[in-house]
Every structure is written in structure tokens, then in C-alpha cells.
Amino acid sequence: MRYVEIINNKPTRSTGFLKIANDYQNKIITIYDDYTCSNNKYAYDKKTNSIILNSNYQAEQAQKEAERISMLSLTAADVERAIYKAKGIDFEDVIALVEQSSPQCKRAEFVSEGSELTNSGEGSVAAGASAIDIKALKIELKANNFYRGNPYIDAVGSLLGFTKQQLDEFFETNDYTKLMTSDEPVDSDSDIGADVDSEESEV
């Protein structure tokens, strides 16, 4: 139980101690022990003059989490090294794979972020390839840092067989094993990917 001060139809402060609440100009009581005025989990209902659960809280938290994940970033070397360890290919191989999967997509316009790029089901590989502008992809692969929110990450990831959850976890941890399925062997050789690093350092 907490005491909440209401001024001009707005919660201004709260406390769990009645002695402190006695100084409040206008107070109400809420049963939510974790209530604070800044906790978006709750809202003040003017009609009932009470603290209620915020019906939009889950959606708001999901949106915040999606925004946080989209801003996660890794260096180009991190990403290329992970792809090499997980799939045995580098960026040049990725470009070749896209071209091979859908030659006509060289002049295709890149789809918007809201388009259907599925990670499963019929035509997922073809859909991923056809959604990628090869020239634009080559430019993107020259970037120093890759952001998770870049739609090319999902498009290429889908083509390589990575789910969105795998990509989220990889960008969160920078752990290439997140891009592998449970039945794929994990190579513990720390020298894997050394060629990728050495080639990049010579550029």
C-alpha cells in the first residue's frame, strides 16, 4: 500500500509511510506497493480518483525494447567474422549468394522495413534475395558499423537462414554461436576468421 499526493489532477509524489503522507495536501491510497509517479506501469484515473494499471504499458515496453535493439551495433569485422564462423563465408560470398539466388534483383528497389521478409515458409530465400539491391548492399557492407535496425540485416540474415531472434541475440552478445542451430557443431578454434581480420587490415 502506498499514499499518493494528487494536485491539479496529477500525481506529484508518493510514499509508503503515513507519517510522511500526512503532509500531503490531497492524498489517495493505492494497493500497488511498487507504485511511483514515474512508473509508467500505472496511470491516474481522474474519474475514479484512483491509481490503475496502464493498459498500454506492455505495448509501450515492447516498443521501447524494439527501439533499444534496433540501436545495437557491431563493427563490420564482428559481423563478417561471425558469418564466417557460422556459415564459412565472407561478405564477398554473401554478395555472390544474393546474385546467384535472384539475378534479376540487381536492379530491384529495396523493400521498406514493413515488407514481408519471412524467416520460414515457402519462398523465404527468394523473397529475401529479391528484396536486396546489390549495389546498395555493397555500399552497406563498406560501413564501419552495422546497426541491428538496418533492414538489410534482416534481408541478408533471412537469406542465410538466420531468424530475427538469432540476429537480435547476436547483436546483443556479439556471440557467433547465436547464429547457429543447436545441432550445428561449434568450432572452438580461436584462429577461425583470422583471414577475415588480416584482409580487412590490409584495406
XYZ file of N, CA and C in Angstrom:
609
model
N 0.833 -1.192 0.000
C 0.000 0.000 0.000
C 0.875 1.251 0.000
N 0.479 2.236 -0.814
C 1.218 3.492 -0.860
C 0.244 4.661 -0.867
N 0.745 5.795 -0.398
C -0.034 7.023 -0.379
C 0.449 7.909 -1.522
N -0.500 8.478 -2.244
C -0.165 9.288 -3.415
C -0.785 10.670 -3.276
N 0.022 11.697 -3.484
C -0.483 13.065 -3.447
C -0.976 13.451 -4.838
N -2.191 14.003 -4.897
C -2.781 14.431 -6.159
C -2.973 15.944 -6.122
N -2.353 16.635 -7.076
C -2.504 18.082 -7.188
C -2.853 18.410 -8.638
N -3.949 19.161 -8.825
C -4.416 19.523 -10.167
C -4.606 18.282 -11.046
N -5.190 17.260 -10.449
C -5.482 16.009 -11.167
C -4.228 15.281 -11.659
N -3.124 15.482 -10.970
C -1.893 14.803 -11.335
C -1.173 14.288 -10.089
N -0.677 13.056 -10.129
C 0.133 12.549 -9.009
C 1.449 13.322 -8.957
N 1.816 13.779 -7.788
C 3.051 14.554 -7.652
C 4.134 13.829 -6.863
N 3.726 13.016 -5.894
C 4.690 12.243 -5.118
C 3.962 11.120 -4.394
N 4.735 10.164 -3.904
C 4.118 9.027 -3.211
C 5.064 8.526 -2.129
N 4.504 7.792 -1.184
C 5.293 7.242 -0.086
C 4.559 6.049 0.518
N 5.325 5.221 1.184
C 4.728 4.100 1.885
C 4.530 4.380 3.363
N 4.885 5.595 3.770
C 4.816 5.954 5.188
C 3.712 6.975 5.448
N 2.800 6.621 6.325
C 1.681 7.504 6.645
C 2.154 8.815 7.263
N 3.210 8.763 8.081
C 3.721 9.976 8.717
C 4.121 11.013 7.686
N 4.721 10.560 6.615
C 5.100 11.483 5.535
C 3.871 11.921 4.754
N 2.963 10.969 4.501
C 1.771 11.264 3.708
C 0.841 12.257 4.396
N 0.957 12.379 5.709
C 0.108 13.327 6.441
C 0.375 14.765 6.009
N 1.537 14.999 5.393
C 1.861 16.347 4.928
C 1.329 16.610 3.521
N 0.767 15.578 2.887
C 0.239 15.746 1.528
C -1.039 16.584 1.574
N -1.222 17.459 0.593
C -2.413 18.298 0.531
C -3.659 17.468 0.230
N -3.542 16.576 -0.712
C -4.670 15.730 -1.097
C -4.125 14.357 -1.435
N -4.460 13.371 -0.640
C -3.851 12.063 -0.855
C -4.880 10.972 -1.091
N -4.451 9.990 -1.854
C -5.251 8.795 -2.069
C -4.373 7.593 -1.735
N -4.983 6.425 -1.642
C -4.239 5.204 -1.314
C -4.309 4.245 -2.492
N -3.189 3.636 -2.816
C -3.158 2.622 -3.864
C -2.652 1.298 -3.281
N -3.140 0.206 -3.816
C -2.733 -1.118 -3.320
C -1.417 -1.578 -3.953
N -0.942 -0.821 -4.964
C 0.263 -1.234 -5.680
C 1.508 -0.767 -4.922
N 2.203 -1.728 -4.318
C 3.358 -1.399 -3.479
C 4.536 -0.836 -4.272
N 4.605 -1.134 -5.563
C 5.727 -0.651 -6.361
C 5.385 0.634 -7.118
N 4.266 1.244 -6.770
C 3.862 2.459 -7.472
C 4.814 3.614 -7.169
N 5.171 4.351 -8.229
C 5.826 5.649 -8.121
C 5.215 6.531 -9.203
N 5.352 7.818 -9.051
C 4.754 8.739 -10.023
C 5.383 8.608 -11.404
N 6.609 8.088 -11.452
C 7.303 7.962 -12.735
C 7.203 6.563 -13.341
N 6.499 5.665 -12.639
C 6.354 4.292 -13.117
C 5.241 4.223 -14.153
N 5.596 4.017 -15.423
C 4.604 4.003 -16.499
C 3.693 2.774 -16.478
N 3.968 1.875 -15.552
C 3.120 0.696 -15.432
C 1.734 1.076 -14.925
N 1.653 2.242 -14.277
C 0.393 2.689 -13.689
C -0.015 4.050 -14.250
N -1.299 4.361 -14.070
C -1.827 5.652 -14.511
C -2.845 6.143 -13.490
N -3.047 7.448 -13.492
C -4.049 8.037 -12.580
C -5.357 8.211 -13.329
N -6.412 7.637 -12.794
C -7.745 7.749 -13.388
C -8.505 8.874 -12.690
N -8.739 9.961 -13.418
C -9.405 11.118 -12.835
C -10.844 10.808 -12.435
N -11.511 9.965 -13.229
C -12.918 9.679 -12.963
C -13.116 8.959 -11.636
N -12.248 8.015 -11.356
C -12.382 7.231 -10.118
C -11.445 7.722 -9.018
N -10.624 8.715 -9.377
C -9.647 9.254 -8.421
C -8.827 8.123 -7.795
N -8.261 7.304 -8.685
C -7.501 6.144 -8.207
C -6.367 5.815 -9.167
N -5.441 5.027 -8.671
C -4.327 4.548 -9.490
C -4.736 3.221 -10.128
N -4.600 3.139 -11.438
C -4.980 1.922 -12.163
C -3.797 1.438 -13.002
N -3.901 0.220 -13.484
C -2.876 -0.315 -14.376
C -2.983 0.374 -15.725
N -1.842 0.717 -16.303
C -1.792 1.342 -17.629
C -2.025 0.270 -18.684
N -3.137 0.345 -19.387
C -3.483 -0.682 -20.383
C -2.511 -0.713 -21.550
N -1.771 0.368 -21.759
C -0.822 0.434 -22.872
C 0.603 0.080 -22.447
N 0.767 -0.296 -21.190
C 2.123 -0.498 -20.656
C 2.909 -1.553 -21.429
N 2.299 -2.718 -21.667
C 3.012 -3.804 -22.356
C 3.442 -3.373 -23.753
N 2.551 -2.703 -24.470
C 2.881 -2.240 -25.818
C 3.983 -1.193 -25.788
N 3.925 -0.311 -24.800
C 4.945 0.727 -24.667
C 6.312 0.119 -24.361
N 6.317 -0.880 -23.477
C 7.578 -1.538 -23.141
C 8.139 -2.300 -24.330
N 7.253 -2.947 -25.093
C 7.689 -3.683 -26.279
C 8.285 -2.732 -27.307
N 7.684 -1.559 -27.451
C 8.194 -0.561 -28.390
C 9.558 -0.048 -27.955
N 9.704 0.201 -26.665
C 10.991 0.662 -26.148
C 12.080 -0.385 -26.363
N 11.720 -1.662 -26.142
C 12.689 -2.737 -26.322
C 13.074 -2.873 -27.792
N 12.095 -2.736 -28.675
C 12.381 -2.809 -30.108
C 13.308 -1.671 -30.534
N 13.091 -0.495 -29.994
C 13.937 0.660 -30.305
C 15.350 0.450 -29.766
N 15.442 -0.139 -28.578
C 16.762 -0.394 -27.997
C 17.545 -1.398 -28.844
N 16.879 -2.464 -29.236
C 17.538 -3.495 -30.029
C 17.969 -2.946 -31.384
N 17.140 -2.104 -31.982
C 17.461 -1.566 -33.303
C 18.714 -0.694 -33.281
N 19.060 -0.152 -32.109
C 20.234 0.706 -31.994
C 21.495 -0.053 -31.606
N 21.380 -1.368 -31.376
C 22.567 -2.170 -31.094
C 23.455 -2.183 -32.333
N 24.751 -2.122 -32.136
C 25.650 -2.098 -33.284
C 26.880 -2.971 -33.054
N 27.411 -3.448 -34.152
C 28.651 -4.215 -34.163
C 29.516 -3.700 -35.307
N 30.813 -3.908 -35.203
C 31.691 -3.483 -36.286
C 31.521 -4.426 -37.476
N 31.966 -3.958 -38.632
C 31.895 -4.791 -39.837
C 32.700 -6.074 -39.640
N 33.837 -5.949 -38.957
C 34.686 -7.121 -38.706
C 33.960 -8.130 -37.819
N 33.235 -7.628 -36.813
C 32.473 -8.517 -35.934
C 31.464 -9.337 -36.738
N 30.744 -8.656 -37.616
C 29.685 -9.305 -38.388
C 30.261 -10.291 -39.395
N 31.292 -9.860 -40.117
C 31.870 -10.747 -41.130
C 32.514 -11.972 -40.483
N 33.170 -11.768 -39.358
C 33.795 -12.875 -38.642
C 32.735 -13.888 -38.179
N 31.628 -13.378 -37.676
C 30.553 -14.249 -37.192
C 29.945 -15.057 -38.338
N 29.716 -14.395 -39.471
C 29.157 -15.096 -40.630
C 30.126 -16.176 -41.106
N 31.414 -15.854 -41.069
C 32.429 -16.824 -41.498
C 32.438 -18.037 -40.571
N 32.356 -17.775 -39.277
C 32.379 -18.877 -38.314
C 31.107 -19.717 -38.382
N 29.979 -19.043 -38.589
C 28.695 -19.747 -38.584
C 28.394 -20.436 -39.912
N 28.806 -19.787 -41.023
C 28.446 -20.304 -42.342
C 29.642 -20.593 -43.253
N 30.830 -20.156 -42.848
C 32.007 -20.409 -43.665
C 32.116 -19.519 -44.890
N 31.456 -18.346 -44.855
C 31.512 -17.423 -45.982
C 31.813 -16.014 -45.487
N 32.288 -15.161 -46.404
C 32.549 -13.773 -46.047
C 31.607 -12.867 -46.827
N 31.852 -11.548 -46.768
C 30.951 -10.607 -47.426
C 30.899 -10.813 -48.938
N 32.038 -11.112 -49.552
C 32.052 -11.347 -50.996
C 31.175 -12.544 -51.356
N 31.229 -13.558 -50.514
C 30.388 -14.734 -50.737
C 28.907 -14.396 -50.561
N 28.611 -13.502 -49.615
C 27.228 -13.089 -49.386
C 26.680 -12.403 -50.635
N 27.468 -11.500 -51.191
C 27.040 -10.795 -52.404
C 26.822 -11.782 -53.545
N 27.747 -12.732 -53.689
C 27.620 -13.742 -54.742
C 26.368 -14.589 -54.535
N 26.058 -14.887 -53.283
C 24.887 -15.694 -52.967
C 23.600 -14.960 -53.334
N 23.571 -13.666 -53.052
C 22.401 -12.868 -53.386
C 22.223 -12.816 -54.901
N 23.316 -12.600 -55.605
C 23.257 -12.536 -57.068
C 22.822 -13.872 -57.658
N 23.340 -14.946 -57.091
C 23.011 -16.279 -57.592
C 21.559 -16.650 -57.303
N 21.074 -16.227 -56.135
C 19.717 -16.576 -55.730
C 18.665 -15.857 -56.562
N 18.959 -14.619 -56.942
C 17.989 -13.837 -57.715
C 18.711 -12.820 -58.571
N 19.198 -13.229 -59.761
C 19.939 -12.327 -60.638
C 19.165 -11.069 -60.991
N 17.844 -11.178 -61.123
C 17.063 -10.026 -61.530
C 16.967 -8.959 -60.458
N 17.395 -9.278 -59.228
C 17.256 -8.307 -58.143
C 18.333 -7.242 -58.175
N 19.267 -7.307 -59.149
C 20.327 -6.308 -59.222
C 19.762 -4.897 -59.390
N 18.604 -4.824 -60.049
C 18.013 -3.514 -60.278
C 16.735 -3.319 -59.455
N 16.502 -4.267 -58.547
C 15.273 -4.198 -57.746
C 15.367 -3.087 -56.709
N 14.234 -2.480 -56.445
C 14.187 -1.453 -55.411
C 14.048 -2.127 -54.062
N 14.841 -1.657 -53.104
C 14.822 -2.293 -51.781
C 13.485 -2.064 -51.111
N 12.960 -3.132 -50.548
C 11.649 -3.042 -49.911
C 11.735 -2.263 -48.614
N 10.600 -1.707 -48.223
C 10.556 -0.955 -46.970
C 10.635 -1.905 -45.795
N 10.893 -1.342 -44.615
C 11.094 -2.163 -43.437
C 9.850 -2.953 -43.068
N 8.697 -2.491 -43.494
C 7.467 -3.170 -43.139
C 7.104 -4.317 -44.065
N 7.902 -4.573 -45.093
C 7.585 -5.628 -46.040
C 7.758 -6.999 -45.427
N 7.164 -7.996 -46.065
C 7.191 -9.345 -45.538
C 8.462 -10.071 -45.934
N 9.434 -10.089 -45.038
C 10.653 -10.866 -45.224
C 10.598 -11.970 -44.188
N 10.084 -13.118 -44.578
C 9.898 -14.194 -43.619
C 11.158 -14.993 -43.438
N 11.272 -15.620 -42.265
C 12.402 -16.486 -41.980
C 12.023 -17.941 -42.166
N 10.771 -18.217 -42.505
C 10.323 -19.574 -42.710
C 9.195 -19.564 -43.715
N 8.856 -20.741 -44.206
C 7.768 -20.842 -45.157
C 8.262 -20.829 -46.582
N 7.338 -20.997 -47.522
C 7.702 -21.095 -48.917
C 8.238 -19.776 -49.444
N 9.308 -19.887 -50.205
C 9.845 -18.725 -50.904
C 10.584 -17.737 -50.041
N 10.953 -18.116 -48.815
C 11.613 -17.155 -47.930
C 12.958 -16.723 -48.491
N 13.727 -17.662 -49.048
C 15.037 -17.325 -49.605
C 14.883 -16.425 -50.809
N 13.959 -16.794 -51.685
C 13.748 -15.980 -52.878
C 13.258 -14.592 -52.509
N 12.377 -14.514 -51.521
C 11.856 -13.219 -51.088
C 12.965 -12.355 -50.533
N 13.851 -12.963 -49.731
C 14.952 -12.201 -49.159
C 15.891 -11.682 -50.219
N 16.204 -12.539 -51.202
C 17.126 -12.135 -52.262
C 16.518 -11.061 -53.144
N 15.249 -11.224 -53.515
C 14.614 -10.273 -54.415
C 14.409 -8.913 -53.764
N 14.532 -8.870 -52.439
C 14.335 -7.612 -51.725
C 15.616 -6.811 -51.602
N 16.711 -7.321 -52.116
C 18.008 -6.696 -51.899
C 18.551 -6.072 -53.180
N 18.863 -4.802 -53.105
C 19.520 -4.086 -54.197
C 21.020 -4.356 -54.057
N 21.603 -5.055 -55.026
C 23.002 -5.470 -54.922
C 23.952 -4.290 -54.750
N 23.758 -3.251 -55.552
C 24.653 -2.096 -55.454
C 24.553 -1.436 -54.084
N 23.321 -1.312 -53.602
C 23.125 -0.710 -52.283
C 23.730 -1.595 -51.202
N 23.600 -2.917 -51.362
C 24.161 -3.845 -50.387
C 25.675 -3.708 -50.311
N 26.326 -3.574 -51.460
C 27.780 -3.431 -51.478
C 28.210 -2.180 -50.719
N 27.423 -1.117 -50.852
C 27.728 0.122 -50.127
C 27.551 -0.094 -48.627
N 26.459 -0.764 -48.255
C 26.190 -1.027 -46.843
C 27.308 -1.849 -46.209
N 27.849 -2.796 -46.951
C 28.880 -3.683 -46.408
C 30.220 -2.971 -46.211
N 30.339 -1.763 -46.720
C 31.564 -0.985 -46.532
C 31.513 -0.148 -45.259
N 30.369 -0.147 -44.598
C 30.206 0.657 -43.375
C 31.113 0.127 -42.266
N 31.548 1.018 -41.396
C 32.391 0.610 -40.269
C 31.579 -0.094 -39.191
N 30.320 0.327 -39.039
C 29.460 -0.248 -38.008
C 28.118 -0.655 -38.606
N 27.611 -1.773 -38.147
C 26.316 -2.264 -38.591
C 25.321 -2.131 -37.442
N 24.182 -1.505 -37.721
C 23.137 -1.360 -36.708
C 22.067 -2.419 -36.926
N 21.582 -2.979 -35.824
C 20.595 -4.041 -35.909
C 19.336 -3.574 -36.637
N 18.990 -2.311 -36.506
C 17.771 -1.804 -37.122
C 17.848 -1.631 -38.626
N 19.034 -1.764 -39.204
C 19.172 -1.651 -40.656
C 18.411 -2.801 -41.312
N 17.420 -2.520 -42.173
C 16.616 -3.597 -42.774
C 17.430 -4.576 -43.611
N 18.622 -4.179 -44.040
C 19.471 -5.113 -44.789
C 19.907 -6.284 -43.905
N 20.000 -6.040 -42.604
C 20.397 -7.114 -41.693
C 19.379 -8.239 -41.731
N 18.094 -7.889 -41.682
C 17.041 -8.904 -41.742
C 16.993 -9.581 -43.106
N 17.167 -8.787 -44.168
C 17.078 -9.334 -45.522
C 18.179 -10.350 -45.785
N 19.413 -9.957 -45.483
C 20.545 -10.865 -45.700
C 20.489 -12.015 -44.696
N 20.115 -11.705 -43.463
C 20.013 -12.749 -42.448
C 19.010 -13.824 -42.832
N 17.884 -13.403 -43.391
C 16.872 -14.358 -43.838
C 17.426 -15.242 -44.946
N 18.170 -14.637 -45.837
C 18.774 -15.385 -46.944
C 19.763 -16.432 -46.435
N 20.447 -16.104 -45.344
C 21.436 -17.030 -44.774
C 20.811 -18.021 -43.792
N 19.513 -17.879 -43.575
C 18.832 -18.822 -42.694
C 18.791 -18.417 -41.241
N 19.078 -17.144 -40.938
C 19.046 -16.661 -39.565
C 17.651 -16.116 -39.245
N 17.152 -16.424 -38.074
C 15.881 -15.863 -37.637
C 16.122 -14.482 -37.033
N 15.054 -13.722 -36.891
C 15.180 -12.400 -36.280
C 15.645 -12.513 -34.834
N 15.173 -13.548 -34.143
C 15.602 -13.747 -32.755
C 17.090 -14.043 -32.683
N 17.596 -14.848 -33.602
C 19.029 -15.145 -33.638
C 19.833 -13.875 -33.864
N 19.371 -13.042 -34.780
C 20.074 -11.796 -35.083
C 20.040 -10.850 -33.888
N 18.897 -10.780 -33.210
C 18.790 -9.937 -32.011
C 19.805 -10.382 -30.964
N 19.860 -11.683 -30.717
C 20.761 -12.219 -29.699
C 22.220 -12.039 -30.100
N 22.496 -12.163 -31.376
C 23.873 -11.970 -31.841
C 24.321 -10.526 -31.630
N 23.485 -9.569 -32.000
C 23.849 -8.163 -31.820
C 23.908 -7.790 -30.343
N 23.164 -8.505 -29.524
C 23.172 -8.247 -28.083
C 24.457 -8.743 -27.442
N 24.983 -9.869 -27.927
C 26.104 -10.540 -27.263
C 27.407 -10.562 -28.054
N 27.309 -10.309 -29.382
C 28.465 -10.460 -30.268
C 29.032 -11.882 -30.176
N 28.135 -12.838 -30.065
C 28.493 -14.250 -29.954
C 28.004 -14.968 -31.209
N 28.942 -15.415 -32.042
C 28.559 -16.006 -33.320
C 27.747 -17.281 -33.160
N 27.873 -17.945 -32.012
C 27.121 -19.194 -31.819
C 25.608 -18.945 -31.782
N 25.216 -17.698 -31.547
C 23.787 -17.366 -31.563
C 23.210 -17.507 -32.968
N 24.085 -17.525 -33.973
C 23.641 -17.645 -35.358
C 23.599 -19.097 -35.818
N 23.911 -20.006 -34.915
C 23.955 -21.414 -35.266
C 22.796 -22.161 -34.626
N 22.348 -23.214 -35.299
C 21.291 -24.046 -34.733
C 21.903 -24.989 -33.711
N 21.066 -25.558 -32.874
C 21.558 -26.394 -31.780
C 22.286 -27.642 -32.264
N 21.985 -28.085 -33.491
C 22.620 -29.307 -33.983
C 23.883 -29.050 -34.780
N 24.266 -27.762 -34.913
C 25.489 -27.432 -35.630
C 26.667 -27.436 -34.661
N 27.800 -28.048 -35.050
C 28.972 -28.071 -34.172
C 29.597 -26.696 -34.040
N 30.014 -26.363 -32.830
C 30.669 -25.079 -32.575
C 32.168 -25.275 -32.632
N 32.832 -24.526 -33.505
C 34.277 -24.623 -33.650
C 34.933 -23.720 -32.620
N 35.696 -24.315 -31.730
C 36.319 -23.553 -30.646
C 37.660 -22.963 -31.036
N 38.106 -23.182 -32.272
C 39.390 -22.670 -32.727
C 39.351 -21.158 -32.783
N 40.115 -20.516 -31.936
C 40.106 -19.054 -31.851
C 40.713 -18.403 -33.072
N 41.425 -19.191 -33.911
C 42.061 -18.613 -35.087
C 41.115 -18.527 -36.273
N 39.930 -19.131 -36.149
C 38.988 -19.059 -37.243
C 38.618 -17.604 -37.470
N 38.627 -17.184 -38.718
C 38.296 -15.803 -39.024
C 39.506 -14.911 -39.057
N 40.692 -15.468 -38.809
C 41.897 -14.643 -38.824
C 42.128 -14.057 -40.200
N 41.795 -14.848 -41.244
C 41.966 -14.362 -42.602
C 41.096 -13.149 -42.860
N 39.882 -13.152 -42.275
C 38.977 -12.032 -42.445
C 39.583 -10.776 -41.863
N 40.159 -10.909 -40.639
C 40.753 -9.748 -39.980
C 41.967 -9.245 -40.739
N 42.822 -10.178 -41.208
C 44.045 -9.779 -41.871
C 43.749 -9.075 -43.188
N 42.721 -9.571 -43.909
C 42.375 -8.950 -45.167
C 41.846 -7.547 -44.940
N 41.051 -7.401 -43.862
C 40.485 -6.070 -43.587
C 41.569 -5.073 -43.206
N 42.595 -5.550 -42.473
C 43.639 -4.640 -42.018
C 44.505 -4.144 -43.173
N 44.471 -4.889 -44.298
C 45.296 -4.502 -45.440
C 44.584 -3.525 -46.346
N 43.257 -3.336 -46.119
C 42.488 -2.447 -46.988
C 42.848 -0.984 -46.715
